[in-house]
Tab-separated table of C-alpha atoms and ligand atoms in Angstrom:
chain	number	residue	atom	x	y	z
A	1	UNK	CA	-8.558	36.434	-20.740
A	2	UNK	CA	-5.107	37.959	-20.840
A	3	UNK	CA	-2.748	37.757	-17.880
A	4	UNK	CA	-3.080	41.500	-17.144
A	5	UNK	CA	-6.838	41.155	-16.718
A	6	UNK	CA	-6.439	37.918	-14.763
A	7	UNK	CA	-3.982	39.596	-12.395
A	8	UNK	CA	-6.244	42.610	-12.013
A	9	UNK	CA	-9.110	40.348	-10.946
A	10	UNK	CA	-7.447	37.456	-9.130
A	11	UNK	CA	-3.805	38.159	-8.200
A	12	UNK	CA	-2.841	37.650	-4.537
A	13	UNK	CA	0.182	39.816	-3.899
A	14	UNK	CA	3.271	37.726	-3.213
A	15	UNK	CA	1.387	34.409	-3.400
A	16	UNK	CA	-0.470	34.032	-6.687
A	17	UNK	CA	0.067	35.625	-10.078
A	18	UNK	CA	-0.702	34.890	-13.725
A	19	UNK	CA	2.052	34.711	-16.331
A	20	UNK	CA	2.219	33.767	-19.988
A	21	UNK	CA	3.098	30.091	-20.113
A	22	UNK	CA	4.557	27.873	-22.828
A	23	UNK	CA	2.556	28.102	-26.040
A	24	UNK	CA	1.346	31.527	-24.907
A	25	UNK	CA	-1.519	30.246	-22.798
A	26	UNK	CA	-1.814	31.767	-19.333
A	27	UNK	CA	-0.727	29.883	-16.279
A	28	UNK	CA	-0.910	30.695	-12.622
A	29	UNK	CA	2.106	30.535	-10.324
A	30	UNK	CA	1.414	29.957	-6.648
A	31	UNK	CA	3.914	30.166	-3.807
A	32	UNK	CA	3.525	29.905	-0.048
A	33	UNK	CA	5.807	29.102	2.880
A	34	UNK	CA	5.026	25.434	2.130
A	35	UNK	CA	6.204	25.408	-1.476
A	36	UNK	CA	5.207	26.303	-5.028
A	37	UNK	CA	2.895	25.094	-7.760
A	38	UNK	CA	1.868	26.145	-11.250
A	39	UNK	CA	-1.384	25.471	-13.096
A	40	UNK	CA	-2.261	25.965	-16.773
A	41	UNK	CA	-5.727	27.277	-17.652
A	42	UNK	CA	-5.493	24.871	-20.604
A	43	UNK	CA	-6.968	21.660	-19.273
A	44	UNK	CA	-7.246	22.990	-15.694
A	45	UNK	CA	-3.888	21.288	-15.546
A	46	UNK	CA	-1.550	21.287	-12.531
A	47	UNK	CA	1.894	21.415	-14.131
A	48	UNK	CA	4.263	21.506	-11.196
A	49	UNK	CA	4.227	21.018	-7.429
A	50	UNK	CA	7.393	21.442	-5.333
A	51	UNK	CA	7.106	21.467	-1.536
A	52	UNK	CA	9.593	23.673	0.313
A	53	UNK	CA	12.952	21.915	0.715
A	54	UNK	CA	11.865	19.070	-1.553
A	55	UNK	CA	12.562	17.994	-5.122
A	56	UNK	CA	9.613	18.422	-7.523
A	57	UNK	CA	6.820	15.962	-6.726
A	58	UNK	CA	5.217	16.035	-10.178
A	59	UNK	CA	6.995	14.958	-13.384
A	60	UNK	CA	6.777	16.831	-16.697
A	61	UNK	CA	8.139	15.469	-19.943
A	62	UNK	CA	10.864	17.551	-21.559
A	63	UNK	CA	8.944	16.901	-24.779
A	64	UNK	CA	5.561	18.028	-23.477
A	65	UNK	CA	3.549	19.957	-26.068
A	66	UNK	CA	1.627	23.066	-25.017
A	67	UNK	CA	-0.868	23.748	-27.780
A	68	UNK	CA	-4.648	23.967	-28.184
A	69	UNK	CA	-6.370	20.613	-28.343
A	70	UNK	CA	-3.328	18.698	-27.056
A	71	UNK	CA	-3.030	17.064	-23.632
A	72	UNK	CA	0.048	18.098	-21.648
A	73	UNK	CA	2.394	15.183	-20.899
A	74	UNK	CA	3.003	15.377	-17.186
A	75	UNK	CA	1.670	17.065	-14.047
A	76	UNK	CA	-1.980	16.148	-13.385
A	77	UNK	CA	-4.097	15.758	-16.550
A	78	UNK	CA	-7.839	15.958	-15.801
A	79	UNK	CA	-9.440	12.924	-17.443
A	80	UNK	CA	-13.228	13.533	-17.596
A	81	UNK	CA	-16.027	12.559	-18.425
A	82	UNK	CA	-14.432	9.307	-19.546
A	83	UNK	CA	-11.213	7.551	-18.533
A	84	UNK	CA	-9.290	5.781	-21.307
A	85	UNK	CA	-11.051	5.233	-24.661
A	86	UNK	CA	-14.595	6.615	-25.050
A	87	UNK	CA	-16.994	3.857	-23.945
A	88	UNK	CA	-18.675	3.578	-27.360
A	89	UNK	CA	-16.887	5.782	-29.910
A	90	UNK	CA	-13.177	5.037	-30.452
A	91	UNK	CA	-12.954	8.096	-32.723
A	92	UNK	CA	-13.246	10.414	-29.710
A	93	UNK	CA	-10.129	11.572	-27.839
A	94	UNK	CA	-8.867	9.264	-25.090
A	95	UNK	CA	-9.425	10.429	-21.523
A	96	UNK	CA	-12.276	12.811	-22.337
A	97	UNK	CA	-12.545	16.481	-23.235
A	98	UNK	CA	-11.613	18.320	-20.014
A	99	UNK	CA	-7.827	18.059	-20.369
A	100	UNK	CA	-7.877	19.591	-23.876
A	101	UNK	CA	-10.314	22.420	-23.107
A	102	UNK	CA	-9.705	25.978	-21.927
A	103	UNK	CA	-10.914	26.536	-18.380
A	104	UNK	CA	-12.028	29.835	-16.817
A	105	UNK	CA	-10.721	31.169	-13.490
A	106	UNK	CA	-13.600	31.815	-11.082
A	107	UNK	CA	-11.892	32.639	-7.796
A	108	UNK	CA	-8.671	32.784	-5.814
A	109	UNK	CA	-8.311	33.015	-2.074
A	110	UNK	CA	-5.836	32.783	0.766
A	111	UNK	CA	-6.370	31.779	4.339
A	112	UNK	CA	-3.711	31.256	6.942
A	113	UNK	CA	-0.875	29.586	5.064
A	114	UNK	CA	-2.733	28.083	2.116
A	115	UNK	CA	-3.668	29.571	-1.243
A	116	UNK	CA	-6.426	28.298	-3.546
A	117	UNK	CA	-7.529	28.832	-7.104
A	118	UNK	CA	-10.796	27.623	-8.587
A	119	UNK	CA	-11.450	27.174	-12.320
A	120	UNK	CA	-14.459	25.905	-14.209
A	121	UNK	CA	-15.381	24.310	-17.506
A	122	UNK	CA	-18.968	24.587	-18.704
A	123	UNK	CA	-20.647	22.450	-21.353
A	124	UNK	CA	-21.029	24.207	-24.684
A	125	UNK	CA	-21.819	23.380	-28.287
A	126	UNK	CA	-18.454	21.678	-28.844
A	127	UNK	CA	-18.710	19.540	-25.711
A	128	UNK	CA	-22.356	18.634	-26.451
A	129	UNK	CA	-21.219	17.257	-29.815
A	130	UNK	CA	-18.900	14.876	-27.957
A	131	UNK	CA	-20.949	14.238	-24.840
A	132	UNK	CA	-24.688	15.092	-24.690
A	133	UNK	CA	-24.916	16.483	-21.182
A	134	UNK	CA	-25.177	19.961	-19.594
A	135	UNK	CA	-22.507	20.208	-16.915
A	136	UNK	CA	-20.262	22.510	-14.957
A	137	UNK	CA	-16.914	21.006	-13.997
A	138	UNK	CA	-14.923	22.842	-11.339
A	139	UNK	CA	-11.419	22.221	-10.092
A	140	UNK	CA	-10.175	23.705	-6.836
A	141	UNK	CA	-6.414	23.542	-6.282
A	142	UNK	CA	-5.126	24.374	-2.813
A	143	UNK	CA	-1.435	24.710	-1.944
A	144	UNK	CA	-0.767	24.348	1.767
A	145	UNK	CA	1.119	21.664	3.671
A	146	UNK	CA	-0.051	19.409	0.825
A	147	UNK	CA	-1.443	19.935	-2.674
A	148	UNK	CA	-5.165	19.313	-2.642
A	149	UNK	CA	-6.926	18.928	-6.017
A	150	UNK	CA	-10.731	18.657	-5.931
A	151	UNK	CA	-12.616	17.992	-9.176
A	152	UNK	CA	-16.393	18.489	-8.885
A	153	UNK	CA	-18.823	17.548	-11.658
A	154	UNK	CA	-22.254	19.237	-11.501
A	155	UNK	CA	-25.062	17.710	-13.556
A	156	UNK	CA	-27.085	20.655	-14.876
A	157	UNK	CA	-29.096	18.550	-17.295
A	158	UNK	CA	-32.278	16.510	-17.107
A	159	UNK	CA	-30.684	13.070	-17.408
A	160	UNK	CA	-28.245	11.099	-15.272
A	161	UNK	CA	-24.567	11.478	-16.267
A	162	UNK	CA	-22.445	8.309	-16.129
A	163	UNK	CA	-18.839	9.450	-15.767
A	164	UNK	CA	-15.474	7.788	-15.430
A	165	UNK	CA	-12.615	10.117	-14.482
A	166	UNK	CA	-9.058	10.409	-13.239
A	167	UNK	CA	-6.654	12.911	-11.815
A	168	UNK	CA	-3.907	11.306	-13.894
A	169	UNK	CA	-0.910	12.310	-11.763
A	170	UNK	CA	2.651	11.864	-13.076
A	171	UNK	CA	5.180	11.630	-10.227
A	172	UNK	CA	8.910	12.434	-10.324
A	173	UNK	CA	11.191	9.667	-9.022
A	174	UNK	CA	14.951	9.109	-8.899
A	175	UNK	CA	14.884	5.872	-10.897
A	176	UNK	CA	12.153	3.336	-11.617
A	177	UNK	CA	14.346	0.568	-10.156
A	178	UNK	CA	14.597	2.440	-6.831
A	179	UNK	CA	10.919	2.779	-5.936
A	180	UNK	CA	8.074	0.724	-4.556
A	181	UNK	CA	4.411	1.641	-4.331
A	182	UNK	CA	2.435	0.621	-1.251
A	183	UNK	CA	-1.289	0.722	-0.510
A	184	UNK	CA	-2.591	-1.654	-3.171
A	185	UNK	CA	-1.362	-4.965	-1.781
A	186	UNK	CA	-4.065	-7.636	-2.104
A	187	UNK	CA	-6.284	-5.347	-4.251
A	188	UNK	CA	-7.821	-6.759	-7.442
A	189	UNK	CA	-6.732	-5.024	-10.634
A	190	UNK	CA	-7.499	-5.237	-14.339
A	191	UNK	CA	-4.238	-5.765	-16.214
A	192	UNK	CA	-4.566	-3.626	-19.365
A	193	UNK	CA	-1.511	-5.387	-20.798
A	194	UNK	CA	-2.737	-8.954	-20.352
A	195	UNK	CA	-6.169	-9.207	-21.974
A	196	UNK	CA	-7.777	-7.228	-19.151
A	197	UNK	CA	-7.366	-10.201	-16.828
A	198	UNK	CA	-8.274	-9.577	-13.176
A	199	UNK	CA	-5.279	-10.235	-10.916
A	200	UNK	CA	-4.046	-9.644	-7.360
A	201	UNK	CA	-0.538	-8.751	-6.200
A	202	UNK	CA	0.074	-9.285	-2.486
A	203	UNK	CA	3.304	-7.332	-2.297
A	204	UNK	CA	4.252	-3.690	-2.728
A	205	UNK	CA	4.525	-2.765	-6.422
A	206	UNK	CA	7.988	-2.667	-7.977
A	207	UNK	CA	8.373	-1.964	-11.694
A	208	UNK	CA	10.779	-3.621	-14.154
A	209	UNK	CA	8.561	-3.648	-17.274
A	210	UNK	CA	5.561	-1.808	-18.732
A	211	UNK	CA	2.769	-1.631	-16.157
A	212	UNK	CA	-0.812	-0.496	-16.814
A	213	UNK	CA	-3.133	-1.592	-14.002
A	214	UNK	CA	-6.634	-0.412	-13.020
A	215	UNK	CA	-7.115	-1.285	-9.330
A	216	UNK	CA	-10.767	-1.731	-8.339
A	217	UNK	CA	-12.839	-0.909	-5.281
A	218	UNK	CA	-10.051	0.779	-3.337
A	219	UNK	CA	-10.059	3.987	-1.318
A	220	UNK	CA	-6.514	3.373	-0.100
A	221	UNK	CA	-3.831	5.982	0.275
A	222	UNK	CA	-0.820	5.038	-1.832
A	223	UNK	CA	2.797	5.848	-1.067
A	224	UNK	CA	5.709	5.998	-3.506
A	225	UNK	CA	8.819	5.067	-1.513
A	226	UNK	CA	11.979	6.315	-3.251
A	227	UNK	CA	14.998	4.671	-1.612
A	228	UNK	CA	17.480	6.663	-3.681
A	229	UNK	CA	16.074	10.126	-2.997
A	230	UNK	CA	15.107	8.933	0.511
A	231	UNK	CA	11.623	10.346	0.209
A	232	UNK	CA	8.031	9.211	0.369
A	233	UNK	CA	5.294	10.708	-1.812
A	234	UNK	CA	1.816	10.221	-0.355
A	235	UNK	CA	-1.200	10.046	-2.679
A	236	UNK	CA	-4.322	10.291	-0.530
A	237	UNK	CA	-7.808	10.537	-2.042
A	238	UNK	CA	-11.551	10.766	-1.540
A	239	UNK	CA	-14.468	10.234	-3.899
A	240	UNK	CA	-12.355	7.721	-5.804
A	241	UNK	CA	-12.779	3.932	-5.821
A	242	UNK	CA	-10.143	3.053	-8.414
A	243	UNK	CA	-6.410	3.666	-8.654
A	244	UNK	CA	-4.352	3.316	-11.838
A	245	UNK	CA	-0.618	2.555	-11.865
A	246	UNK	CA	1.157	3.160	-15.164
A	247	UNK	CA	4.677	3.164	-16.527
A	248	UNK	CA	5.045	2.976	-20.336
A	249	UNK	CA	8.535	1.392	-20.224
A	250	UNK	CA	10.767	1.284	-23.320
A	251	UNK	CA	8.611	0.460	-26.346
A	252	UNK	CA	5.635	2.675	-25.526
A	253	UNK	CA	7.926	5.566	-24.484
A	254	UNK	CA	9.593	5.399	-27.896
A	255	UNK	CA	6.184	5.483	-29.577
A	256	UNK	CA	5.019	8.708	-27.869
A	257	UNK	CA	6.302	11.869	-29.582
A	258	UNK	CA	5.775	13.928	-26.414
A	259	UNK	CA	7.660	11.479	-24.194
A	260	UNK	CA	11.469	11.110	-24.181
A	261	UNK	CA	12.744	7.610	-24.949
A	262	UNK	CA	14.425	7.304	-21.522
A	263	UNK	CA	11.919	9.294	-19.507
A	264	UNK	CA	10.139	6.151	-18.290
A	265	UNK	CA	13.101	5.759	-15.911
A	266	UNK	CA	12.199	8.842	-13.857
A	267	UNK	CA	8.407	8.830	-13.680
A	268	UNK	CA	5.480	6.771	-12.517
A	269	UNK	CA	1.742	7.460	-12.650
A	270	UNK	CA	-0.443	6.776	-9.611
A	271	UNK	CA	-3.847	8.006	-10.724
A	272	UNK	CA	-6.835	8.936	-8.573
A	273	UNK	CA	-9.624	7.414	-10.598
A	274	UNK	CA	-13.178	6.144	-10.993
A	275	UNK	CA	-13.158	3.629	-13.833
A	276	UNK	CA	-14.623	0.270	-14.878
A	277	UNK	CA	-17.245	-0.838	-12.335
A	278	UNK	CA	-16.370	2.216	-10.198
A	279	UNK	CA	-17.852	4.591	-12.806
A	280	UNK	CA	-19.999	7.266	-11.139
A	281	UNK	CA	-23.658	8.101	-11.916
A	282	UNK	CA	-24.576	11.732	-11.202
A	283	UNK	CA	-28.311	12.365	-11.172
A	284	UNK	CA	-29.823	15.629	-12.523
A	285	UNK	CA	-29.070	18.548	-10.208
A	286	UNK	CA	-26.518	16.528	-8.217
A	287	UNK	CA	-22.715	16.626	-8.118
A	288	UNK	CA	-19.710	14.398	-7.380
A	289	UNK	CA	-16.247	15.387	-6.134
A	290	UNK	CA	-13.014	13.494	-6.749
A	291	UNK	CA	-10.063	14.580	-4.558
A	292	UNK	CA	-6.347	13.823	-4.753
A	293	UNK	CA	-4.161	15.084	-1.912
A	294	UNK	CA	-0.418	14.941	-2.577
A	295	UNK	CA	2.455	15.441	-0.150
A	296	UNK	CA	6.113	14.455	0.238
A	297	UNK	CA	8.394	13.788	3.182
A	298	UNK	CA	12.030	12.816	3.635
A	299	UNK	CA	12.698	9.347	5.042
A	300	UNK	CA	15.806	7.887	6.598
B	1	TA6	O1	-3.599	5.772	-17.201
B	1	TA6	C1	-2.951	4.860	-18.019
B	1	TA6	C2	-3.335	5.134	-19.456
B	1	TA6	O2	-4.699	4.876	-19.677
B	1	TA6	C3	-2.430	4.293	-20.338
B	1	TA6	O3	-3.139	3.240	-20.940
B	1	TA6	C4	-1.869	5.305	-21.334
B	1	TA6	O4	-2.694	5.386	-22.465
B	1	TA6	C5	-1.868	6.565	-20.484
B	1	TA6	O5	-3.110	6.518	-19.793
B	1	TA6	C6	-1.632	7.866	-21.223
B	1	TA6	O6	-2.697	8.138	-22.071
B	1	TA6	P1	-2.568	9.446	-23.019
B	1	TA6	O7	-3.852	9.519	-23.774
B	1	TA6	O8	-2.347	10.622	-22.104
B	1	TA6	O9	-1.335	9.207	-23.879
């Protein structure tokens, strides 16, 4: 649907409008007294979130590619119905089909000082070829005092769906050496860089090398404390029992064409996830919602 038609149906004067984004695909720009955000219909993908009087909270690679079938490098990729490699077929795209599909806007609304947009992705012939289930996936993005992202999977088929998923959020930081991540102290994690060994770290996370950790059985709120920018990003969640922390560091950054060689210095992923043993089973006719709630505050 073209932006003119989208605006005719869903624009909220002064708060929400559709524009032609990079690569020509439509994106929605939202602004309230609390800040601004933008979302691409491609992938149902939150691109940017900047609270009023704050630096951007989400990171976007300067080399991000905006084209059909390609995941956007930054913001909040929607990883569904599998997180990481496909459980049985390595030929299939990593992190599922949702983030490389075109979503459809279903509603927009405003109440008090928050503005929401809802989009959906329905199973079709192409998705059935990759994943044999009838589903409707909806994402509801609400900009208010925080950014609330709610991903709901509806099982419209006759068999249980076993899904892993992530709201794979990329956060903007001053410098990787200036941050620590709290909330996961003492939590068991699978170290994807060390033969999937299960480990525990009893201190706040600091990063001085590649990190790729899947924390298990945790509903904790995480905080990214940036001592240089003197700010704290809060990553709260519900419907999620795993959290992933990732920084590609030097070698992996150089290997990714859509990731600048030095960009690992100014980003970190804290991902709201259900993976490994926390994979979710959705019975026929039922649904499951995964929520990430992001906010930022200045600290002394
Ligand atoms: O969430 C961490 C991770 O699974 C890493 O292993 C790395 O592959 C990252 O996701 C990015 O994956 P992508 O397919 O977007 O390049």
